[in-house]
Amino acid sequence: MDFIFEYKWLFLIMGEVVFTLCAAAFLLLRYWFQLEKLSILVLLIFILNDVWIVFLAVMDYQRTGAISWYQLIAAVFIIYALTLGKSDMKKLDEVIKRYVPSGSKHY
């Protein structure tokens, strides 16, 4: 566990990179390749990533006993994902639906 706490900021940044890659993979799989079932798997990875970020923040609080910038920033990411993130993904979903013709595979 010491390794994880020593590199907690790196894990948080990597979590956000995973978020971005998962969002792109979800949209590509869903609309470009029309693999909706596989896109659900990517969505599961996205959710597990958020669970990992919450776990790190909670463990950091338990370890230090104080609220830190790390925990606050992690909380902001999670709150965004649970609130505005949902509506932003829906908006992006609608925009992409307009530009990618349905029923045609693009590969």
PDB file of C-alpha atoms in Angstrom:
ATOM      1  CA  MET A   1       0.000   0.000   0.000  1.00  0.00           C
ATOM      2  CA  ASP A   2       2.904   2.355   0.579  1.00  0.00           C
ATOM      3  CA  PHE A   3       3.649   2.291  -3.146  1.00  0.00           C
ATOM      4  CA  ILE A   4       0.070   3.313  -3.971  1.00  0.00           C
ATOM      5  CA  PHE A   5       0.101   6.196  -1.503  1.00  0.00           C
ATOM      6  CA  GLU A   6       3.509   7.348  -2.628  1.00  0.00           C
ATOM      7  CA  TYR A   7       2.242   7.631  -6.204  1.00  0.00           C
ATOM      8  CA  LYS A   8      -1.377   8.584  -5.477  1.00  0.00           C
ATOM      9  CA  TRP A   9      -1.251  11.666  -7.713  1.00  0.00           C
ATOM     10  CA  LEU A  10       0.031   9.574 -10.586  1.00  0.00           C
ATOM     11  CA  PHE A  11      -2.805   7.098 -10.030  1.00  0.00           C
ATOM     12  CA  LEU A  12      -5.324   9.951 -10.037  1.00  0.00           C
ATOM     13  CA  ILE A  13      -3.926  11.350 -13.289  1.00  0.00           C
ATOM     14  CA  MET A  14      -3.853   7.880 -14.825  1.00  0.00           C
ATOM     15  CA  GLY A  15      -7.478   7.469 -13.731  1.00  0.00           C
ATOM     16  CA  GLU A  16      -8.419  10.581 -15.678  1.00  0.00           C
ATOM     17  CA  VAL A  17      -6.504   9.311 -18.708  1.00  0.00           C
ATOM     18  CA  VAL A  18      -8.418   6.032 -18.430  1.00  0.00           C
ATOM     19  CA  PHE A  19     -11.645   8.060 -18.248  1.00  0.00           C
ATOM     20  CA  THR A  20     -10.792   9.898 -21.467  1.00  0.00           C
ATOM     21  CA  LEU A  21      -9.749   6.716 -23.269  1.00  0.00           C
ATOM     22  CA  CYS A  22     -12.879   4.905 -22.091  1.00  0.00           C
ATOM     23  CA  ALA A  23     -15.120   7.727 -23.279  1.00  0.00           C
ATOM     24  CA  ALA A  24     -13.465   7.683 -26.706  1.00  0.00           C
ATOM     25  CA  ALA A  25     -13.512   3.858 -26.898  1.00  0.00           C
ATOM     26  CA  PHE A  26     -17.165   3.779 -25.849  1.00  0.00           C
ATOM     27  CA  LEU A  27     -18.169   6.191 -28.594  1.00  0.00           C
ATOM     28  CA  LEU A  28     -16.024   4.491 -31.241  1.00  0.00           C
ATOM     29  CA  LEU A  29     -17.290   1.024 -30.396  1.00  0.00           C
ATOM     30  CA  ARG A  30     -20.885   2.152 -30.173  1.00  0.00           C
ATOM     31  CA  TYR A  31     -21.126   4.320 -33.285  1.00  0.00           C
ATOM     32  CA  TRP A  32     -18.188   3.597 -35.577  1.00  0.00           C
ATOM     33  CA  PHE A  33     -18.025  -0.177 -35.159  1.00  0.00           C
ATOM     34  CA  GLN A  34     -21.610  -0.647 -33.878  1.00  0.00           C
ATOM     35  CA  LEU A  35     -20.504  -3.022 -31.139  1.00  0.00           C
ATOM     36  CA  GLU A  36     -22.977  -2.022 -28.444  1.00  0.00           C
ATOM     37  CA  LYS A  37     -22.318  -5.011 -26.176  1.00  0.00           C
ATOM     38  CA  LEU A  38     -18.575  -4.335 -26.200  1.00  0.00           C
ATOM     39  CA  SER A  39     -19.230  -0.652 -25.538  1.00  0.00           C
ATOM     40  CA  ILE A  40     -21.051  -1.707 -22.356  1.00  0.00           C
ATOM     41  CA  LEU A  41     -17.864  -3.474 -21.218  1.00  0.00           C
ATOM     42  CA  VAL A  42     -15.959  -0.218 -21.691  1.00  0.00           C
ATOM     43  CA  LEU A  43     -18.640   1.517 -19.648  1.00  0.00           C
ATOM     44  CA  LEU A  44     -18.036  -1.016 -16.870  1.00  0.00           C
ATOM     45  CA  ILE A  45     -14.301  -0.228 -16.959  1.00  0.00           C
ATOM     46  CA  PHE A  46     -15.216   3.457 -16.717  1.00  0.00           C
ATOM     47  CA  ILE A  47     -17.293   2.786 -13.592  1.00  0.00           C
ATOM     48  CA  LEU A  48     -14.562   0.629 -12.032  1.00  0.00           C
ATOM     49  CA  ASN A  49     -12.118   3.464 -12.660  1.00  0.00           C
ATOM     50  CA  ASP A  50     -14.311   5.824 -10.642  1.00  0.00           C
ATOM     51  CA  VAL A  51     -14.592   3.241  -7.869  1.00  0.00           C
ATOM     52  CA  TRP A  52     -10.762   3.053  -7.820  1.00  0.00           C
ATOM     53  CA  ILE A  53     -10.507   6.842  -7.462  1.00  0.00           C
ATOM     54  CA  VAL A  54     -13.012   6.814  -4.580  1.00  0.00           C
ATOM     55  CA  PHE A  55     -11.109   3.956  -2.934  1.00  0.00           C
ATOM     56  CA  LEU A  56      -7.833   5.882  -3.142  1.00  0.00           C
ATOM     57  CA  ALA A  57      -9.384   9.023  -1.661  1.00  0.00           C
ATOM     58  CA  VAL A  58     -11.046   7.134   1.200  1.00  0.00           C
ATOM     59  CA  MET A  59      -7.879   5.191   1.966  1.00  0.00           C
ATOM     60  CA  ASP A  60      -5.864   8.424   1.885  1.00  0.00           C
ATOM     61  CA  TYR A  61      -8.252   9.982   4.408  1.00  0.00           C
ATOM     62  CA  GLN A  62      -8.091   6.926   6.651  1.00  0.00           C
ATOM     63  CA  ARG A  63      -4.324   6.962   6.498  1.00  0.00           C
ATOM     64  CA  THR A  64      -3.835  10.673   7.196  1.00  0.00           C
ATOM     65  CA  GLY A  65      -6.915  11.426   9.274  1.00  0.00           C
ATOM     66  CA  ALA A  66      -7.193  14.820   7.584  1.00  0.00           C
ATOM     67  CA  ILE A  67      -8.765  16.220   4.452  1.00  0.00           C
ATOM     68  CA  SER A  68      -6.174  16.950   1.764  1.00  0.00           C
ATOM     69  CA  TRP A  69      -6.057  18.549  -1.669  1.00  0.00           C
ATOM     70  CA  TYR A  70      -5.821  15.075  -3.147  1.00  0.00           C
ATOM     71  CA  GLN A  71      -9.129  14.027  -1.608  1.00  0.00           C
ATOM     72  CA  LEU A  72     -10.828  17.267  -2.619  1.00  0.00           C
ATOM     73  CA  ILE A  73      -9.695  16.970  -6.232  1.00  0.00           C
ATOM     74  CA  ALA A  74     -10.748  13.312  -6.343  1.00  0.00           C
ATOM     75  CA  ALA A  75     -14.134  14.336  -4.916  1.00  0.00           C
ATOM     76  CA  VAL A  76     -14.536  17.000  -7.612  1.00  0.00           C
ATOM     77  CA  PHE A  77     -13.871  14.396 -10.333  1.00  0.00           C
ATOM     78  CA  ILE A  78     -16.372  11.965  -8.819  1.00  0.00           C
ATOM     79  CA  ILE A  79     -19.036  14.617  -8.241  1.00  0.00           C
ATOM     80  CA  TYR A  80     -18.630  15.748 -11.842  1.00  0.00           C
ATOM     81  CA  ALA A  81     -18.921  12.146 -13.078  1.00  0.00           C
ATOM     82  CA  LEU A  82     -22.101  11.596 -11.072  1.00  0.00           C
ATOM     83  CA  THR A  83     -23.770  14.906 -11.950  1.00  0.00           C
ATOM     84  CA  LEU A  84     -22.715  16.956 -14.960  1.00  0.00           C
ATOM     85  CA  GLY A  85     -20.745  14.092 -16.488  1.00  0.00           C
ATOM     86  CA  LYS A  86     -23.924  12.126 -17.167  1.00  0.00           C
ATOM     87  CA  SER A  87     -25.604  15.009 -18.973  1.00  0.00           C
ATOM     88  CA  ASP A  88     -22.414  15.875 -20.872  1.00  0.00           C
ATOM     89  CA  MET A  89     -22.127  12.274 -22.097  1.00  0.00           C
ATOM     90  CA  LYS A  90     -25.794  12.325 -23.161  1.00  0.00           C
ATOM     91  CA  LYS A  91     -25.211  15.556 -25.103  1.00  0.00           C
ATOM     92  CA  LEU A  92     -22.108  14.108 -26.761  1.00  0.00           C
ATOM     93  CA  ASP A  93     -24.056  10.948 -27.527  1.00  0.00           C
ATOM     94  CA  GLU A  94     -26.792  12.957 -29.247  1.00  0.00           C
ATOM     95  CA  VAL A  95     -24.303  14.997 -31.288  1.00  0.00           C
ATOM     96  CA  ILE A  96     -22.513  11.884 -32.500  1.00  0.00           C
ATOM     97  CA  LYS A  97     -25.811  10.191 -33.376  1.00  0.00           C
ATOM     98  CA  ARG A  98     -26.506  13.089 -35.759  1.00  0.00           C
ATOM     99  CA  TYR A  99     -23.162  12.802 -37.555  1.00  0.00           C
ATOM    100  CA  VAL A 100     -22.705   9.039 -37.764  1.00  0.00           C
ATOM    101  CA  PRO A 101     -25.239   7.299 -39.972  1.00  0.00           C
ATOM    102  CA  SER A 102     -26.910   4.396 -38.191  1.00  0.00           C
ATOM    103  CA  GLY A 103     -26.855   0.924 -39.632  1.00  0.00           C
ATOM    104  CA  SER A 104     -23.598   1.315 -41.516  1.00  0.00           C
ATOM    105  CA  LYS A 105     -20.264   0.017 -40.328  1.00  0.00           C
ATOM    106  CA  HIS A 106     -17.316   2.291 -41.023  1.00  0.00           C
ATOM    107  CA  TYR A 107     -14.443  -0.144 -41.200  1.00  0.00           C
TER     108      TYR A 107
END
